[in-house]
mmCIF file of C-alpha atoms in Angstrom:
data_model
loop_
_atom_site.group_PDB
_atom_site.id
_atom_site.type_symbol
_atom_site.label_atom_id
_atom_site.label_comp_id
_atom_site.label_asym_id
_atom_site.label_seq_id
_atom_site.Cartn_x
_atom_site.Cartn_y
_atom_site.Cartn_z
ATOM 1 C CA MET G 6 20.539 72.428 -11.945
ATOM 2 C CA THR G 7 23.014 74.821 -13.584
ATOM 3 C CA GLU G 8 22.712 78.290 -12.071
ATOM 4 C CA TYR G 9 24.448 80.118 -14.889
ATOM 5 C CA THR G 10 25.036 80.167 -18.643
ATOM 6 C CA ASP G 11 28.621 79.390 -19.640
ATOM 7 C CA HIS G 12 30.549 81.056 -22.485
ATOM 8 C CA LEU G 13 33.895 79.425 -23.256
ATOM 9 C CA GLY G 14 36.939 81.007 -24.822
ATOM 10 C CA PRO G 15 38.745 79.692 -27.912
ATOM 11 C CA GLN G 16 40.040 76.156 -27.479
ATOM 12 C CA GLY G 17 43.684 75.903 -26.554
ATOM 13 C CA LEU G 18 44.056 79.404 -25.142
ATOM 14 C CA ARG G 19 44.778 80.108 -21.490
ATOM 15 C CA THR G 20 41.824 81.695 -19.714
ATOM 16 C CA ARG G 21 42.662 85.336 -19.074
ATOM 17 C CA GLY G 22 40.139 85.847 -16.286
ATOM 18 C CA THR G 23 36.569 85.287 -15.184
ATOM 19 C CA VAL G 24 33.625 87.550 -15.958
ATOM 20 C CA LEU G 25 30.372 87.081 -14.040
ATOM 21 C CA VAL G 26 27.418 88.887 -15.625
ATOM 22 C CA VAL G 27 24.444 89.978 -13.508
ATOM 23 C CA PRO G 28 21.300 90.989 -15.459
ATOM 24 C CA GLY G 29 18.845 93.669 -14.394
ATOM 25 C CA ARG G 30 15.095 94.050 -14.043
ATOM 26 C CA GLY G 31 13.074 91.800 -16.314
ATOM 27 C CA GLU G 32 16.110 90.377 -18.107
ATOM 28 C CA THR G 33 17.176 86.765 -18.554
ATOM 29 C CA ARG G 34 20.519 85.113 -19.151
ATOM 30 C CA ALA G 35 19.736 85.107 -22.881
ATOM 31 C CA THR G 36 19.745 88.913 -22.819
ATOM 32 C CA TYR G 37 23.531 88.782 -22.482
ATOM 33 C CA ALA G 38 24.358 85.965 -24.887
ATOM 34 C CA ARG G 39 25.853 88.372 -27.426
ATOM 35 C CA LEU G 40 28.020 90.117 -24.839
ATOM 36 C CA GLY G 41 29.048 86.783 -23.342
ATOM 37 C CA ARG G 42 30.202 85.414 -26.692
ATOM 38 C CA ARG G 43 32.129 88.575 -27.490
ATOM 39 C CA LEU G 44 34.028 88.689 -24.185
ATOM 40 C CA ALA G 45 34.660 84.937 -24.332
ATOM 41 C CA ALA G 46 36.220 85.356 -27.786
ATOM 42 C CA ASP G 47 39.014 87.282 -26.051
ATOM 43 C CA ALA G 48 39.734 84.235 -23.853
ATOM 44 C CA TYR G 49 37.733 85.323 -20.808
ATOM 45 C CA ARG G 50 35.520 82.738 -19.108
ATOM 46 C CA VAL G 51 32.063 84.310 -18.972
ATOM 47 C CA ARG G 52 29.185 83.089 -16.852
ATOM 48 C CA VAL G 53 25.790 84.803 -16.793
ATOM 49 C CA VAL G 54 23.685 84.304 -13.664
ATOM 50 C CA ASP G 55 19.986 84.977 -13.196
ATOM 51 C CA ALA G 56 18.812 88.472 -12.370
ATOM 52 C CA PRO G 57 18.613 88.877 -8.592
ATOM 53 C CA ALA G 58 15.220 89.066 -6.905
ATOM 54 C CA LEU G 59 15.637 92.103 -4.666
ATOM 55 C CA ASP G 60 13.739 93.018 -1.529
ATOM 56 C CA THR G 61 13.349 96.768 -1.991
ATOM 57 C CA ALA G 62 12.634 97.457 1.672
ATOM 58 C CA ASP G 63 15.375 95.277 3.199
ATOM 59 C CA PRO G 64 17.890 94.170 0.562
ATOM 60 C CA GLY G 65 20.327 92.524 2.974
ATOM 61 C CA THR G 66 19.123 88.950 2.487
ATOM 62 C CA SER G 67 18.833 89.500 -1.272
ATOM 63 C CA LEU G 68 22.458 90.626 -1.424
ATOM 64 C CA THR G 69 23.585 87.596 0.588
ATOM 65 C CA LEU G 70 21.809 85.282 -1.860
ATOM 66 C CA LEU G 71 23.400 87.099 -4.806
ATOM 67 C CA GLY G 72 26.833 86.675 -3.223
ATOM 68 C CA GLU G 73 26.212 82.954 -2.823
ATOM 69 C CA ARG G 74 25.070 82.687 -6.448
ATOM 70 C CA LEU G 75 28.196 84.465 -7.651
ATOM 71 C CA ALA G 76 30.387 82.198 -5.523
ATOM 72 C CA VAL G 77 28.879 79.141 -7.221
ATOM 73 C CA ALA G 78 29.320 80.671 -10.678
ATOM 74 C CA ALA G 79 32.948 81.623 -10.032
ATOM 75 C CA GLU G 80 34.146 78.133 -9.150
ATOM 76 C CA GLY G 81 35.939 75.976 -11.702
ATOM 77 C CA THR G 82 36.776 78.688 -14.238
ATOM 78 C CA ALA G 83 40.532 78.119 -14.239
ATOM 79 C CA THR G 84 41.722 76.233 -17.326
ATOM 80 C CA GLY G 85 42.532 72.591 -16.651
ATOM 81 C CA ALA G 86 42.024 72.860 -12.896
ATOM 82 C CA GLY G 87 39.610 73.809 -10.194
ATOM 83 C CA GLY G 88 39.461 77.221 -8.601
ATOM 84 C CA VAL G 89 38.868 80.655 -10.090
ATOM 85 C CA ALA G 90 40.672 82.193 -13.054
ATOM 86 C CA ARG G 91 41.767 85.654 -11.940
ATOM 87 C CA PRO G 92 41.091 88.470 -12.289
ATOM 88 C CA LEU G 93 37.456 87.937 -11.383
ATOM 89 C CA VAL G 94 35.297 90.795 -12.676
ATOM 90 C CA VAL G 95 31.580 91.288 -12.122
ATOM 91 C CA VAL G 96 29.749 92.959 -15.031
ATOM 92 C CA ALA G 97 26.264 94.013 -13.960
ATOM 93 C CA ALA G 98 23.400 96.045 -15.398
ATOM 94 C CA ASP G 99 20.472 98.082 -14.049
ATOM 95 C CA SER G 100 19.244 96.690 -10.696
ATOM 96 C CA GLY G 101 21.943 94.032 -10.977
ATOM 97 C CA ALA G 102 24.542 96.818 -11.096
ATOM 98 C CA ALA G 103 23.022 98.499 -8.045
ATOM 99 C CA ALA G 104 23.069 95.167 -6.211
ATOM 100 C CA ALA G 105 26.655 94.359 -7.242
ATOM 101 C CA ALA G 106 27.823 97.804 -6.119
ATOM 102 C CA ALA G 107 26.016 97.471 -2.781
ATOM 103 C CA LEU G 108 27.367 93.943 -2.290
ATOM 104 C CA ALA G 109 30.947 95.012 -3.008
ATOM 105 C CA ALA G 110 30.586 98.000 -0.673
ATOM 106 C CA ARG G 111 29.331 95.723 2.086
ATOM 107 C CA GLY G 112 32.588 93.761 1.963
ATOM 108 C CA GLY G 113 33.189 90.423 3.568
ATOM 109 C CA ALA G 114 32.789 88.561 0.268
ATOM 110 C CA PRO G 115 33.873 84.909 0.256
ATOM 111 C CA ASP G 116 37.316 84.376 -1.258
ATOM 112 C CA ALA G 117 35.670 82.259 -3.963
ATOM 113 C CA TRP G 118 34.021 85.206 -5.633
ATOM 114 C CA GLY G 119 35.362 88.383 -4.074
ATOM 115 C CA PRO G 120 35.703 90.556 -7.189
ATOM 116 C CA ASP G 121 38.951 92.049 -8.397
ATOM 117 C CA ALA G 122 36.969 94.687 -10.327
ATOM 118 C CA LEU G 123 33.452 95.800 -11.220
ATOM 119 C CA VAL G 124 31.762 96.980 -14.413
ATOM 120 C CA LEU G 125 28.521 98.751 -13.459
ATOM 121 C CA ALA G 126 26.318 99.552 -16.442
ATOM 122 C CA GLY G 127 23.110 101.558 -16.458
ATOM 123 C CA VAL G 128 22.922 102.021 -12.692
ATOM 124 C CA PRO G 129 19.391 103.404 -12.255
ATOM 125 C CA GLY G 130 18.755 106.746 -10.649
ATOM 126 C CA ARG G 131 16.033 107.550 -8.172
ATOM 127 C CA GLY G 132 13.676 108.895 -10.825
ATOM 128 C CA ALA G 133 11.293 106.802 -12.901
ATOM 129 C CA VAL G 134 9.991 106.772 -16.452
ATOM 130 C CA SER G 135 6.584 105.215 -17.008
ATOM 131 C CA ALA G 136 6.401 102.971 -20.075
ATOM 132 C CA ALA G 137 2.745 102.485 -20.982
ATOM 133 C CA THR G 138 3.409 99.895 -23.691
ATOM 134 C CA TRP G 139 6.080 97.345 -24.570
ATOM 135 C CA GLU G 140 7.226 99.586 -27.414
ATOM 136 C CA ASP G 141 7.651 102.421 -24.912
ATOM 137 C CA GLU G 142 9.770 100.177 -22.689
ATOM 138 C CA LEU G 143 11.893 99.119 -25.653
ATOM 139 C CA ASP G 144 12.440 102.788 -26.486
ATOM 140 C CA VAL G 145 13.750 103.349 -22.964
ATOM 141 C CA ARG G 146 15.994 100.312 -23.223
ATOM 142 C CA THR G 147 17.543 100.411 -26.676
ATOM 143 C CA SER G 148 17.456 101.500 -30.294
ATOM 144 C CA CYS G 149 19.323 98.370 -31.478
ATOM 145 C CA PRO G 150 17.000 96.315 -33.716
ATOM 146 C CA ALA G 151 18.735 93.040 -32.836
ATOM 147 C CA HIS G 152 18.463 93.667 -29.099
ATOM 148 C CA ARG G 153 14.831 94.758 -29.405
ATOM 149 C CA GLY G 154 14.168 91.477 -31.196
ATOM 150 C CA THR G 155 16.008 89.469 -28.551
ATOM 151 C CA LEU G 156 13.938 91.028 -25.782
ATOM 152 C CA SER G 157 10.648 90.718 -27.667
ATOM 153 C CA GLU G 158 11.168 87.070 -28.638
ATOM 154 C CA ASP G 159 12.331 85.913 -25.198
ATOM 155 C CA GLY G 160 9.312 84.596 -23.316
ATOM 156 C CA GLY G 161 11.230 84.839 -20.054
ATOM 157 C CA VAL G 162 11.627 88.619 -20.221
ATOM 158 C CA ARG G 163 9.227 90.334 -17.807
ATOM 159 C CA ARG G 164 7.595 93.195 -19.636
ATOM 160 C CA GLY G 165 6.966 96.263 -17.534
ATOM 161 C CA ALA G 166 9.845 95.411 -15.195
ATOM 162 C CA LEU G 167 11.438 98.850 -15.538
ATOM 163 C CA ASP G 168 8.407 100.308 -13.751
ATOM 164 C CA GLU G 169 9.312 98.274 -10.649
ATOM 165 C CA PRO G 170 11.158 100.406 -8.052
ATOM 166 C CA VAL G 171 14.725 99.449 -7.210
ATOM 167 C CA GLY G 172 14.320 100.680 -3.649
ATOM 168 C CA GLU G 173 15.906 103.554 -1.755
ATOM 169 C CA ALA G 174 17.887 101.308 0.595
ATOM 170 C CA LEU G 175 19.620 99.537 -2.284
ATOM 171 C CA LEU G 176 20.269 102.745 -4.237
ATOM 172 C CA ALA G 177 21.686 104.446 -1.159
ATOM 173 C CA ALA G 178 24.067 101.526 -0.656
ATOM 174 C CA ALA G 179 25.041 101.521 -4.337
ATOM 175 C CA TYR G 180 25.633 105.264 -4.621
ATOM 176 C CA GLY G 181 27.241 105.429 -1.200
ATOM 177 C CA GLY G 182 30.390 103.822 -2.577
ATOM 178 C CA GLY G 183 32.715 102.213 -0.102
ATOM 179 C CA THR G 184 34.485 99.741 -2.381
ATOM 180 C CA ASP G 185 38.150 100.062 -3.224
ATOM 181 C CA VAL G 186 38.225 97.587 -6.129
ATOM 182 C CA PRO G 187 38.634 99.125 -9.602
ATOM 183 C CA ALA G 188 35.240 100.080 -11.005
ATOM 184 C CA LEU G 189 34.162 101.041 -14.510
ATOM 185 C CA PHE G 190 30.806 102.826 -14.659
ATOM 186 C CA LEU G 191 29.053 102.809 -18.038
ATOM 187 C CA VAL G 192 26.080 105.037 -18.814
ATOM 188 C CA GLY G 193 24.316 106.043 -22.014
ATOM 189 C CA ASP G 194 23.869 109.746 -22.549
ATOM 190 C CA ALA G 195 20.313 109.003 -23.799
ATOM 191 C CA ASP G 196 19.387 106.909 -20.754
ATOM 192 C CA PRO G 197 16.221 108.426 -19.226
ATOM 193 C CA LEU G 198 16.649 106.362 -16.047
ATOM 194 C CA ALA G 199 20.188 107.517 -15.275
ATOM 195 C CA ASP G 200 21.280 110.131 -12.756
ATOM 196 C CA ARG G 201 24.500 111.346 -14.349
ATOM 197 C CA GLU G 202 25.305 113.783 -11.533
ATOM 198 C CA ALA G 203 24.941 111.108 -8.859
ATOM 199 C CA LEU G 204 27.049 108.681 -10.889
ATOM 200 C CA ALA G 205 29.753 111.304 -11.336
ATOM 201 C CA ARG G 206 29.807 112.006 -7.595
ATOM 202 C CA THR G 207 30.046 108.312 -6.764
ATOM 203 C CA ALA G 208 32.772 107.637 -9.320
ATOM 204 C CA SER G 209 34.822 110.624 -8.148
ATOM 205 C CA SER G 210 34.477 109.513 -4.512
ATOM 206 C CA LEU G 211 35.986 106.085 -5.157
ATOM 207 C CA PRO G 212 39.761 105.594 -5.130
ATOM 208 C CA ARG G 213 39.884 103.596 -8.407
ATOM 209 C CA ALA G 214 36.875 104.344 -10.582
ATOM 210 C CA ARG G 215 36.162 105.538 -14.096
ATOM 211 C CA LEU G 216 32.897 106.832 -15.560
ATOM 212 C CA SER G 217 32.513 106.278 -19.312
ATOM 213 C CA VAL G 218 29.592 107.888 -21.151
ATOM 214 C CA VAL G 219 28.385 106.159 -24.312
ATOM 215 C CA ASN G 220 27.116 108.659 -26.846
ATOM 216 C CA GLY G 221 23.599 107.929 -28.078
ATOM 217 C CA ALA G 222 23.126 104.866 -25.868
ATOM 218 C CA HIS G 223 19.943 104.202 -23.924
ATOM 219 C CA HIS G 224 19.393 102.322 -20.654
ATOM 220 C CA ASP G 225 20.583 98.914 -21.913
ATOM 221 C CA VAL G 226 24.029 100.373 -22.521
ATOM 222 C CA LEU G 227 25.631 96.914 -22.828
ATOM 223 C CA ASN G 228 23.269 95.977 -25.640
ATOM 224 C CA ASP G 229 22.465 99.156 -27.538
ATOM 225 C CA LEU G 230 23.647 100.127 -31.031
ATOM 226 C CA GLN G 231 27.095 100.880 -29.626
ATOM 227 C CA HIS G 232 27.538 97.378 -28.183
ATOM 228 C CA ARG G 233 30.765 96.713 -30.100
ATOM 229 C CA SER G 234 32.434 99.843 -28.736
ATOM 230 C CA VAL G 235 31.089 99.123 -25.253
ATOM 231 C CA ALA G 236 32.457 95.566 -25.385
ATOM 232 C CA ALA G 237 35.811 96.994 -26.503
ATOM 233 C CA GLU G 238 35.755 99.399 -23.549
ATOM 234 C CA ILE G 239 35.113 96.473 -21.214
ATOM 235 C CA VAL G 240 37.916 94.376 -22.729
ATOM 236 C CA THR G 241 40.279 97.347 -22.438
ATOM 237 C CA PHE G 242 39.300 97.637 -18.778
ATOM 238 C CA LEU G 243 39.791 93.899 -18.219
ATOM 239 C CA GLU G 244 43.261 94.058 -19.741
ATOM 240 C CA THR G 245 44.093 97.140 -17.667
ATOM 241 C CA VAL G 246 43.014 95.311 -14.509
ATOM 242 C CA ARG G 247 45.281 92.415 -15.509
ATOM 243 C CA ASN G 248 48.085 94.971 -15.897
ATOM 244 C CA GLU G 249 47.584 96.392 -12.384
ATOM 245 C CA LEU G 250 45.660 99.414 -13.721
ATOM 246 C CA VAL G 251 48.529 100.527 -15.941
ATOM 247 C CA PRO G 252 47.050 101.293 -19.396
ATOM 248 C CA VAL G 253 48.275 98.905 -22.058
ATOM 249 C CA VAL G 254 47.895 101.540 -24.776
ATOM 250 C CA THR G 255 48.374 105.285 -24.394
ATOM 251 C CA VAL G 256 47.829 107.939 -27.066
ATOM 252 C CA ASP G 257 50.915 109.942 -27.949
ATOM 253 C CA SER G 258 49.421 111.934 -30.809
ATOM 254 C CA SER G 259 45.961 112.062 -32.366
ATOM 255 C CA ALA G 260 44.034 114.047 -34.967
ATOM 256 C CA TRP G 261 40.676 113.431 -33.193
#
């Protein structure tokens, strides 16, 4: 049984790298179909895995299982051959982002999936927002009509999932840093679940990290109204990683 959803780049183009997408609480692979298609259009091989089931009290085994799932998804992405198309970048959201950060900080990843970079979107803070109804949960997640429709029409989405605690042990591991791979943090400035101060401290503590704030975006920062600009930010990061963190484009003069 396939353990991921595959998004292929344009036929005939060399694969520029591998992107493994890890959903968050309540989400399915279908939640990231739009993002997967968009990144794949730029010749990246994109595979979306299932959201990890996390043991909030003792996440160690959960993280091991996630690492194994990512190793399976990473294999065979190189064009015309086996192996992994590098760079290999993990893009993760919500609890998936917390898990990916904790897993990368733990180290010892198998060579098959050990990430060259991370994109961590909507890392949850320690606070909580109670959503009494599905409409309330959608309001926390997004103001994008298309994304609201995708979530509402997907029978696999677990409603009320944002009320489930991520767990202090996992959050401590995620915010504790400890990874030296390049990391792009993405957070919406209208995300009621975010802890901007904690994210800023974590990003500033890492040797190669960047925190990008998306104006007007809610918790589902990868899928909110600004999804085109967010995808562009991710592609820019992917290309910068390919270029050994040297920016491909720099601004010499600007009127804004």
